[in-house]
PDB file of C-alpha atoms and ligand atoms in Angstrom:
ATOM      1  CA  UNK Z1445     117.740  67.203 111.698  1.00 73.00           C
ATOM      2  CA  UNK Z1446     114.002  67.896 110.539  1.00 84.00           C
ATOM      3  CA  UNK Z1447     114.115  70.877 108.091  1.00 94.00           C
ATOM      4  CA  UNK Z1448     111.219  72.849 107.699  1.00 97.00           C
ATOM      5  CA  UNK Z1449     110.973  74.571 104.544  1.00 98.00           C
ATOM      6  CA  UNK Z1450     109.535  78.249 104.183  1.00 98.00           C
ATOM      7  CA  UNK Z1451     108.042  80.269 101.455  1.00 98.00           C
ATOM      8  CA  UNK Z1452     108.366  83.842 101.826  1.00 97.00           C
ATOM      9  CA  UNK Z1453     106.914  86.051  99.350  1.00 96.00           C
ATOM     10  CA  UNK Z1454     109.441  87.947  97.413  1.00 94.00           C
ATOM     11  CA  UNK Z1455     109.606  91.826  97.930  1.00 89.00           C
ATOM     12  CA  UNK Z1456     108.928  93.682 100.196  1.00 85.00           C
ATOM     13  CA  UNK Z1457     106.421  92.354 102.310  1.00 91.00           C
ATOM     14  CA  UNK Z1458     108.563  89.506 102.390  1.00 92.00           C
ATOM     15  CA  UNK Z1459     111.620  91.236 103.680  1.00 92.00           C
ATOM     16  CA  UNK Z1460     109.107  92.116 106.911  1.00 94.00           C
ATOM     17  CA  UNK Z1461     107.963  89.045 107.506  1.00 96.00           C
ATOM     18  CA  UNK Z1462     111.626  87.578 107.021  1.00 96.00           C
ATOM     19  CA  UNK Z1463     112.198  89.596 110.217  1.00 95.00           C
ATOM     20  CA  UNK Z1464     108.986  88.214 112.172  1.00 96.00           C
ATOM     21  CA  UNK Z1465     110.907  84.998 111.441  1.00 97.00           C
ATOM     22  CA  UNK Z1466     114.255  86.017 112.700  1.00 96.00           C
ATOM     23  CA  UNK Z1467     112.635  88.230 115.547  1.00 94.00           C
ATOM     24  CA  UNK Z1468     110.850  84.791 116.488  1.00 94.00           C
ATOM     25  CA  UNK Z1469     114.221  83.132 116.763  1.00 95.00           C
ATOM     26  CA  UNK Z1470     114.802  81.480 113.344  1.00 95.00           C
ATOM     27  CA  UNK Z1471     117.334  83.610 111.863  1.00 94.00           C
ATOM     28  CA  UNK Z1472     119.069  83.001 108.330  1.00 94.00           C
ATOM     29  CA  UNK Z1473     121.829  85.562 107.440  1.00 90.00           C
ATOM     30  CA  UNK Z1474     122.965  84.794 104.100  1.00 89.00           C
ATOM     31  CA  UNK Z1475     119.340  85.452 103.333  1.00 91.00           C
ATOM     32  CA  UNK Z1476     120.416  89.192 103.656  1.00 86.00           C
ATOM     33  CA  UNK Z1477     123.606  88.632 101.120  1.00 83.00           C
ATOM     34  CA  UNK Z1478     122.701  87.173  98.569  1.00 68.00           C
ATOM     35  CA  UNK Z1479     120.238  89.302  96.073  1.00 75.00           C
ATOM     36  CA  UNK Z1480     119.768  87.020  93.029  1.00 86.00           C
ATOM     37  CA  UNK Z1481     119.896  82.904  94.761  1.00 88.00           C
ATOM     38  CA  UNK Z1482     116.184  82.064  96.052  1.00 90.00           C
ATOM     39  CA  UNK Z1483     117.104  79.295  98.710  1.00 91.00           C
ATOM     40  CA  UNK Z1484     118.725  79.772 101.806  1.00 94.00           C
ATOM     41  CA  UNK Z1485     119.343  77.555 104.717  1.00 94.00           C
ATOM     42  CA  UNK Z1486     120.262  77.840 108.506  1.00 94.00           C
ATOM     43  CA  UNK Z1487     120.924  74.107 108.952  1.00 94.00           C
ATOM     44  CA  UNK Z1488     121.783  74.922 112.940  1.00 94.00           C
ATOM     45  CA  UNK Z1489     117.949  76.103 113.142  1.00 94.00           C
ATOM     46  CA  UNK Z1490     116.766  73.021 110.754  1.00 94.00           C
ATOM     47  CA  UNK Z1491     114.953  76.198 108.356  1.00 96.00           C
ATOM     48  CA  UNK Z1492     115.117  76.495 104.829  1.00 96.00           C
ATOM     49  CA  UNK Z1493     113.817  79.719 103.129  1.00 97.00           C
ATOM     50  CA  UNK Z1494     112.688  80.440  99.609  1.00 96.00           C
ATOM     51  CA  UNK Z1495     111.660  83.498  97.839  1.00 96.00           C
ATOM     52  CA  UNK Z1496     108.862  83.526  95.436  1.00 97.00           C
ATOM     53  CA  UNK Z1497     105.838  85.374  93.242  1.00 96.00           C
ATOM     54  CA  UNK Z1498     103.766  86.386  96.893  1.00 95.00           C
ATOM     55  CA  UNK Z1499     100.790  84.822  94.517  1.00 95.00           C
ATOM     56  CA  UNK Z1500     102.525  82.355  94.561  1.00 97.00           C
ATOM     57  CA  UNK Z1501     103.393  81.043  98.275  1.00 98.00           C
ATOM     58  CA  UNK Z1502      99.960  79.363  98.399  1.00 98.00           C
ATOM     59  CA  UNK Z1503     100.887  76.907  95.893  1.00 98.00           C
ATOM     60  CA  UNK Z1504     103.877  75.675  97.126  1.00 98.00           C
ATOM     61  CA  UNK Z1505     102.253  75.352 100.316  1.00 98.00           C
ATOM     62  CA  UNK Z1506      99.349  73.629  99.262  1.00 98.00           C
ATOM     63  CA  UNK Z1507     101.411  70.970  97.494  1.00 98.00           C
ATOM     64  CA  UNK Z1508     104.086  70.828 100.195  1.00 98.00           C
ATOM     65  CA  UNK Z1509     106.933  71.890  98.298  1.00 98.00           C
ATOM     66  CA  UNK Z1510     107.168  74.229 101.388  1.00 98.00           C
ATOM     67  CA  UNK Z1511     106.271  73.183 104.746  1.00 98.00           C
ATOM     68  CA  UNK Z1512     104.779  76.493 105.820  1.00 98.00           C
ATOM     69  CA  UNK Z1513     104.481  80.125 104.195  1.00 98.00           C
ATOM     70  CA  UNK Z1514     103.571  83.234 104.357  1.00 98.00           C
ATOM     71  CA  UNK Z1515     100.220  84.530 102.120  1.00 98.00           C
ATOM     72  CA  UNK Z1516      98.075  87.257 101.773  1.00 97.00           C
ATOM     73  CA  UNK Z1517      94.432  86.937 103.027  1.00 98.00           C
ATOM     74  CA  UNK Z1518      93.036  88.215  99.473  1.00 97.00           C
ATOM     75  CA  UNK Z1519      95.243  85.288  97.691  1.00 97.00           C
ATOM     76  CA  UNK Z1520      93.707  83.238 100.307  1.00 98.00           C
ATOM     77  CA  UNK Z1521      89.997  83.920  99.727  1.00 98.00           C
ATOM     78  CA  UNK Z1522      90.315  83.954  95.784  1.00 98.00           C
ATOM     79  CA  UNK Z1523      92.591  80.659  95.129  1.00 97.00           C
ATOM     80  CA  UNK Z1524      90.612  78.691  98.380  1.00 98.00           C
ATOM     81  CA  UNK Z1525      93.991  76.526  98.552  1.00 98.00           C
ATOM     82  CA  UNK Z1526      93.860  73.570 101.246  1.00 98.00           C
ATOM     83  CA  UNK Z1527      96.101  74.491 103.832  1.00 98.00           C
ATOM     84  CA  UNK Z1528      96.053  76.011 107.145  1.00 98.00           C
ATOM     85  CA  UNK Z1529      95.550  79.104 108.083  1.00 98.00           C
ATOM     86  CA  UNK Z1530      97.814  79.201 111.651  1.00 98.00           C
ATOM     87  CA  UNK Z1531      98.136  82.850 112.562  1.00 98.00           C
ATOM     88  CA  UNK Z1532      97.728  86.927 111.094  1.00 97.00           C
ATOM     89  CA  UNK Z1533     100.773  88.557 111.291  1.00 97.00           C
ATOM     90  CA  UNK Z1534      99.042  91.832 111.378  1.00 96.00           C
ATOM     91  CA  UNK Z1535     101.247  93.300 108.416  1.00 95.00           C
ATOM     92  CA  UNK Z1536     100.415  94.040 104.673  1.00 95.00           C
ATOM     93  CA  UNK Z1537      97.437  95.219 106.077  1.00 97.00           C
ATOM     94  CA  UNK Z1538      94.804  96.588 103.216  1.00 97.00           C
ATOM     95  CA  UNK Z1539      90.932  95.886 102.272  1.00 98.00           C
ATOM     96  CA  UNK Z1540      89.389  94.474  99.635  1.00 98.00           C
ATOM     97  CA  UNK Z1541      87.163  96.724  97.948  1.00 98.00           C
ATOM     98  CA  UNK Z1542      84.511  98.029  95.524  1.00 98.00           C
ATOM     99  CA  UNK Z1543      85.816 101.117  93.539  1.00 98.00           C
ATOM    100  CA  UNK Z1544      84.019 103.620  90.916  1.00 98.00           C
ATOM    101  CA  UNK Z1545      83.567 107.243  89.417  1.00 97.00           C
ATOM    102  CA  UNK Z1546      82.542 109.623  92.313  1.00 95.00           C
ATOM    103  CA  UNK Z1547      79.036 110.048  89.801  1.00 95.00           C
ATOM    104  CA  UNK Z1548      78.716 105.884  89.338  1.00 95.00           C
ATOM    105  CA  UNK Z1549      74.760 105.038  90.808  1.00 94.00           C
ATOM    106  CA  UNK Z1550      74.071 101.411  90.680  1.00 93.00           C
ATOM    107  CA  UNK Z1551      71.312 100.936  88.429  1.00 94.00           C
ATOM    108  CA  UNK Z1552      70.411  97.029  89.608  1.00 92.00           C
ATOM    109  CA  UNK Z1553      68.013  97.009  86.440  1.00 94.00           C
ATOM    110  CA  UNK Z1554      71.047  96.169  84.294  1.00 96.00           C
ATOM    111  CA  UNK Z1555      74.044  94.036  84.611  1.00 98.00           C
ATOM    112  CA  UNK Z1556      76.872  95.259  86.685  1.00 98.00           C
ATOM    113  CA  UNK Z1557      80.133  94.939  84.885  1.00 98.00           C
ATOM    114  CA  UNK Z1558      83.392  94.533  87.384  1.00 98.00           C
ATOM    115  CA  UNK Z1559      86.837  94.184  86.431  1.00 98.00           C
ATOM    116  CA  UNK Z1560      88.425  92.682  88.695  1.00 98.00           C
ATOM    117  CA  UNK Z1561      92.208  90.620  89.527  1.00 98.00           C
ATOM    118  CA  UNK Z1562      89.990  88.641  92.076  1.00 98.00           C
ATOM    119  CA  UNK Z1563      86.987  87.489  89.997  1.00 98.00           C
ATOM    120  CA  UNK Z1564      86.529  84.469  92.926  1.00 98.00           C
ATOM    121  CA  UNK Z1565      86.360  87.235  95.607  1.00 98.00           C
ATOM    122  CA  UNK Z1566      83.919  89.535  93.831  1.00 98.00           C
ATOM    123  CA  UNK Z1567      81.702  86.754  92.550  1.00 98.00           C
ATOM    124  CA  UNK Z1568      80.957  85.439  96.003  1.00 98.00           C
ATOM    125  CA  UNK Z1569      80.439  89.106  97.469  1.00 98.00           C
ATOM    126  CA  UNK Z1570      77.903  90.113  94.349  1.00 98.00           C
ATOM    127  CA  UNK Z1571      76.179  86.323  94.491  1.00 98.00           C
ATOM    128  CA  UNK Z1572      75.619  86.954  98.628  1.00 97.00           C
ATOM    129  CA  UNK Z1573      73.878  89.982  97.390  1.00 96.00           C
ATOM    130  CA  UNK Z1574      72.394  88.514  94.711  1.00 96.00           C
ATOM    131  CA  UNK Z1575      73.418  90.972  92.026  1.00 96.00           C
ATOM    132  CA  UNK Z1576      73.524  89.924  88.713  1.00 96.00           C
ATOM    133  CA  UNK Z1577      77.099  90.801  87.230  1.00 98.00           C
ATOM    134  CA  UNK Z1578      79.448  90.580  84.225  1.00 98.00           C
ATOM    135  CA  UNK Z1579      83.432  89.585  85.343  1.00 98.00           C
ATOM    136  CA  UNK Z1580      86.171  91.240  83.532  1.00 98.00           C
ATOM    137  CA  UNK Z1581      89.328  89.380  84.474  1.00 98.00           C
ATOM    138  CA  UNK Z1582      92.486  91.700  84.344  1.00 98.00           C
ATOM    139  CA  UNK Z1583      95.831  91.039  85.426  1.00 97.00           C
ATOM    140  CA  UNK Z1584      96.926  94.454  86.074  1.00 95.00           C
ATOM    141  CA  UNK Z1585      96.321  98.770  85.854  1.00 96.00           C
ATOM    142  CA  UNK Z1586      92.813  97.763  87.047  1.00 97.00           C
ATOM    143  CA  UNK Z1587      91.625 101.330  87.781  1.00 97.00           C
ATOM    144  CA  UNK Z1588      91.693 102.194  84.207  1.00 97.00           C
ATOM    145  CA  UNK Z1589      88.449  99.812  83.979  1.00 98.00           C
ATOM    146  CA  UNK Z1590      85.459 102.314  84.692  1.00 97.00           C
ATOM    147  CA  UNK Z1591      87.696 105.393  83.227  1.00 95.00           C
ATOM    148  CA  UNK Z1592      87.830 103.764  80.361  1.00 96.00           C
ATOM    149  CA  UNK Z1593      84.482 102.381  80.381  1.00 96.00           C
ATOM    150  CA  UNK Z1594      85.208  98.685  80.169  1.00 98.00           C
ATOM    151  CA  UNK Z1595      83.589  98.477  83.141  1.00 98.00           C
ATOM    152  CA  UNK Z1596      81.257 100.226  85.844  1.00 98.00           C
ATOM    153  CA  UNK Z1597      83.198  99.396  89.077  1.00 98.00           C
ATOM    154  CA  UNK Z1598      86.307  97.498  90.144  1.00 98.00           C
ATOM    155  CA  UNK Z1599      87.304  95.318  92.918  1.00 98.00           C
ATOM    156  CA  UNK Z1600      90.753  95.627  94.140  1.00 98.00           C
ATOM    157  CA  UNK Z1601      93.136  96.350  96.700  1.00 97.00           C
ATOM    158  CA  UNK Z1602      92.803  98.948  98.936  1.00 97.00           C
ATOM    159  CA  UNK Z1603      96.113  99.736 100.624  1.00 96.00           C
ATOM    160  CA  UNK Z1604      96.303 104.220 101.396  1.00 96.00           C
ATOM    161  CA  UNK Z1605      93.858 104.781  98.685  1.00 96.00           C
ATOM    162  CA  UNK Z1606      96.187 106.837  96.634  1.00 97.00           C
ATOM    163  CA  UNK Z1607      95.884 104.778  93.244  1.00 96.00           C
ATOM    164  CA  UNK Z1608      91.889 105.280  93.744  1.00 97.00           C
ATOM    165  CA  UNK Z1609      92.205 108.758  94.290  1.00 96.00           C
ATOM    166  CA  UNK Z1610      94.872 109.495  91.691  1.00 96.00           C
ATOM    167  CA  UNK Z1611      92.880 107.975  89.114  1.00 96.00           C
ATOM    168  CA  UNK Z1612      89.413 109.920  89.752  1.00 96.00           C
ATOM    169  CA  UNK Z1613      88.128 106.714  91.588  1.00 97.00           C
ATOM    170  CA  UNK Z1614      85.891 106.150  95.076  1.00 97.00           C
ATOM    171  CA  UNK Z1615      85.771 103.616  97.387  1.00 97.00           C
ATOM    172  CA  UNK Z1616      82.155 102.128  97.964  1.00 96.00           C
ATOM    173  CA  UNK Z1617      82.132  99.056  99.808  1.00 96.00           C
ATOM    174  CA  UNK Z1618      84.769  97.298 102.012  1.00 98.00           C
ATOM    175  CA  UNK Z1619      84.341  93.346 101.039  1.00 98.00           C
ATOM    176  CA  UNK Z1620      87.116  92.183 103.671  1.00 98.00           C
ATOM    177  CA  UNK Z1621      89.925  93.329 105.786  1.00 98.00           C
ATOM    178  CA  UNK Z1622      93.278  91.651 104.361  1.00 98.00           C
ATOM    179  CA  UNK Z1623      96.488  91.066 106.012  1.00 97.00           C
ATOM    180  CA  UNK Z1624      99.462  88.222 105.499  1.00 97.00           C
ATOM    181  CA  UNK Z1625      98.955  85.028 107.129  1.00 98.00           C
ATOM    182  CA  UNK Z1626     101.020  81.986 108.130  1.00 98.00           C
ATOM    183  CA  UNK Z1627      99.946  79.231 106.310  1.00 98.00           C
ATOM    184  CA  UNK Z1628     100.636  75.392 106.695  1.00 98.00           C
ATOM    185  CA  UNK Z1629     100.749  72.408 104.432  1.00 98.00           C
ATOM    186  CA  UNK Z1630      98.141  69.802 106.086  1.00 98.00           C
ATOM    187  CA  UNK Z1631     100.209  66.606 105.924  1.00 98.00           C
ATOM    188  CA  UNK Z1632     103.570  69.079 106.984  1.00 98.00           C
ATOM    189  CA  UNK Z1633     101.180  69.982 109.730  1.00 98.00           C
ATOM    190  CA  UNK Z1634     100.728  66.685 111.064  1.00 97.00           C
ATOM    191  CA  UNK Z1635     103.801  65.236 110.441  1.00 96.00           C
ATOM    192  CA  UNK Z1636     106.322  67.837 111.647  1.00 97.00           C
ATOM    193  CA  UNK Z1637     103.633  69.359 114.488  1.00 96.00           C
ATOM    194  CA  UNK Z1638     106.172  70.096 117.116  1.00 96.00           C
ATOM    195  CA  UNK Z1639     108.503  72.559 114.641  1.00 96.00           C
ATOM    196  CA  UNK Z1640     105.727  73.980 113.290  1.00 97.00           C
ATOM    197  CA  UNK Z1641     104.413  75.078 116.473  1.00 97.00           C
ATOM    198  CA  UNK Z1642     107.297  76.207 117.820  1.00 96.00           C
ATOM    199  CA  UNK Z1643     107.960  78.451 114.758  1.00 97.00           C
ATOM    200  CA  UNK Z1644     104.077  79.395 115.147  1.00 98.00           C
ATOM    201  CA  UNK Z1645     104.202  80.221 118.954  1.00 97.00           C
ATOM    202  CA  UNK Z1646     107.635  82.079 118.614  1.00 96.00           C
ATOM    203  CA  UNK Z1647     105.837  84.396 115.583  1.00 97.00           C
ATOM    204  CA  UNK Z1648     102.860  84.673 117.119  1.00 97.00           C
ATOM    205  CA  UNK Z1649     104.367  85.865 120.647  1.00 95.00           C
ATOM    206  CA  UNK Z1650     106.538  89.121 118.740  1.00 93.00           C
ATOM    207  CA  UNK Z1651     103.509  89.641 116.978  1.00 92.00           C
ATOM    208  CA  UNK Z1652     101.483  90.088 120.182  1.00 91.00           C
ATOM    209  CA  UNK Z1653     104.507  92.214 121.629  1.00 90.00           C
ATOM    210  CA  UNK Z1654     104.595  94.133 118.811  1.00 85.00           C
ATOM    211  CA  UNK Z1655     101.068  95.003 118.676  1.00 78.00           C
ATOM    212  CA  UNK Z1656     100.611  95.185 122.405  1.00 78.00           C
TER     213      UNK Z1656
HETATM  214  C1  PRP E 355      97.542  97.203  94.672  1.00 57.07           C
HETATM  215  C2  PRP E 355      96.210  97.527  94.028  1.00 57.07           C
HETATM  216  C3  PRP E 355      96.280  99.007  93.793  1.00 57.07           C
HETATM  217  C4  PRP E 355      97.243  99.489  94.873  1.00 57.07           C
HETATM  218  C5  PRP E 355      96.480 100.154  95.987  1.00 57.07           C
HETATM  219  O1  PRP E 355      98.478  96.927  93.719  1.00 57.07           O
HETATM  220  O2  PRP E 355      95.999  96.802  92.837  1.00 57.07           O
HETATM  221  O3  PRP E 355      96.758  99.294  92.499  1.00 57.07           O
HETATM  222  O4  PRP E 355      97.912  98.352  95.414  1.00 57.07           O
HETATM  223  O5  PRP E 355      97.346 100.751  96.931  1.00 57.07           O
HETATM  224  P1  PRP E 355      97.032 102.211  97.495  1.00 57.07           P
HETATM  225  O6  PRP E 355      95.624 102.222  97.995  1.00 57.07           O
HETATM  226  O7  PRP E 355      98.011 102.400  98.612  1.00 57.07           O
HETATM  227  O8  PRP E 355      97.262 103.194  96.395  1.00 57.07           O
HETATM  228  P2  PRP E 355      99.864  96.286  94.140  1.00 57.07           P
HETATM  229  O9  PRP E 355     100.812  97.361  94.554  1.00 57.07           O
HETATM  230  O10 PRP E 355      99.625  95.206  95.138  1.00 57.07           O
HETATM  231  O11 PRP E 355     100.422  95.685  92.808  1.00 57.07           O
HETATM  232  P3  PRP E 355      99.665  95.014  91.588  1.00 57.07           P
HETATM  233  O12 PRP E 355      99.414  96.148  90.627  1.00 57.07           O
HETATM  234  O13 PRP E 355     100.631  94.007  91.094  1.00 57.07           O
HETATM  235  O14 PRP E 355      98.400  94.418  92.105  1.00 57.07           O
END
C-alpha cells in the first residue's frame, strides 16, 4: 500500500485542518489519543500524519520528508519554498499588514525602519513601492517595535486586530490576504498523482460545502 505522508501544523490550526482531513474521508483516530507521540498512521487509508512547528510544514514538504502539508500563505510568501500550492482551505484566515502609532506620518525623506517576523514579505511590498527602508528582524512581541521606538512601523499578522489595538497600534495597509493552504512536494506530486488527488478533491469538496 502507497502511504502518503502528511504534515500538519501543530496547534490549533492544525487540530482544524486534521478534521478537513477526516471530514474528507481520511480519518486517523489515535491521532486524537495520543498528546505527546508526533506520528500517527491509518495504514487501512495508506495516511501517515505528523505534527510539527506550523513554520515548519513547508520544509518538510519541500524536501519530501512529507508528501503533502498543510501551510500558511504568509510562511508561503516569505520562505518561497518549491512546492505546490494545490488548494485554500479557507481557515486561519488573517492579513498581512502594515501597523503604527495612530500619530505615525510617513515622512519618505528619511528611511523607513520596519520590524518585522517577515522581512521577505515586507521587502518585496516596500521595493514594489520603491521605498527606501531599514529591516529589523524579530522573532517575536513585534508590536513593542514603534512603542518602543526601535522602529516606525511593523509588518505582521493581522488576525481580530486585538494585539494592534491593545498595544496603542493602527493598521495602515493590507499587503495580502492569508489563509492555510495544501501544499505538495513536486516529485510526491508526480509520483503518487492519483492519492494526492484524491485526498485534494475529497478536501477541496467539504471545503466548498462548507463555505457554500
Ligand atoms: C500573531 C501576530 C499578532 C497576533 C495578531 O501572532 O504576530 O501578535 O497574531 O492577532 P490578533 O489580530 O487577533 O490580535 P501569533 O498568535 O500567530 O503568534 P506569534 O506571536 O508566534 O507570531
Amino acid at each position: 500500500m502507497e502511504f502518503i505522508n502528511v504534515a500538519l501544523p501543530k496547534g490549533r490550526l492544525g487540530e482544524k485542518v486534521y478534521d478537513i482531513f477526516e471530514k474528507a474521508g481520511f480519518e486517523c483516530p489515535s491521532i486524537k489519543e495520543n498528546s505527546r507521540k508526533l506520528t500517527f498512521e491509518n495504514s487501512e487509508k495508506g495516511i501517515r500524519y505528523f505534527w510539527v512547528k506550523p513554520s515548519d510544514v513547508a520544509i518538510y514538504v519541500e524536501r519530501g520528508a512529507a508528501d503533502i502539508g498543510v501551510a500558511g500563505k504568509d510562511i508561503l510568501l516569505e520562505y518561497e519554498p518549491d512546492v505546490y500550492e494545490l488548494l485554500d482551505l479557507h481557515m486561519g484566515v488573517c492579513r498581512m499588514a502594515v501597523a503604527a502609532p495612530e500619530n505615525f506620518r510617513d515622512d519618505k525623506s528619511k528611511t523607513l525602519k520596519v520590524a518585522t517576523k517577515f522581512s521577505n514579505i515586507a521587502s518585496n511590498y516596500y521595493a514594489g513601492l520603491c521605498r527606501d527602508i531599514d529591516i529589523i528582524h524579530l522573532n517575536g512581541s513585534i508590536e513593542l517595535a514603534p512603542i518602543l521606538g526601535l522602529s516606525d512601523v511593523i509588518v505582521d499578522i493581522v488576525e481580530t486586530g486585538k494585539t494592534l489595538l491593545e498595544n496603542g497600534l493602527v493598521p495602515f495597509e493590507t499587503i495580502v490576504p492569508i489563509s492555510a493552504r495544501l501544499i505538495s512536494n513536486k516529485a510526491s506530486y508526480s509520483f503518487k498523482a492519483n492519492k494526492i488527488n484524491e485526498i485534494k478533491n475529497a478536501m477541496e469538496e467539504y471545503v466548498r460545502n462548507k463555505n457554500d
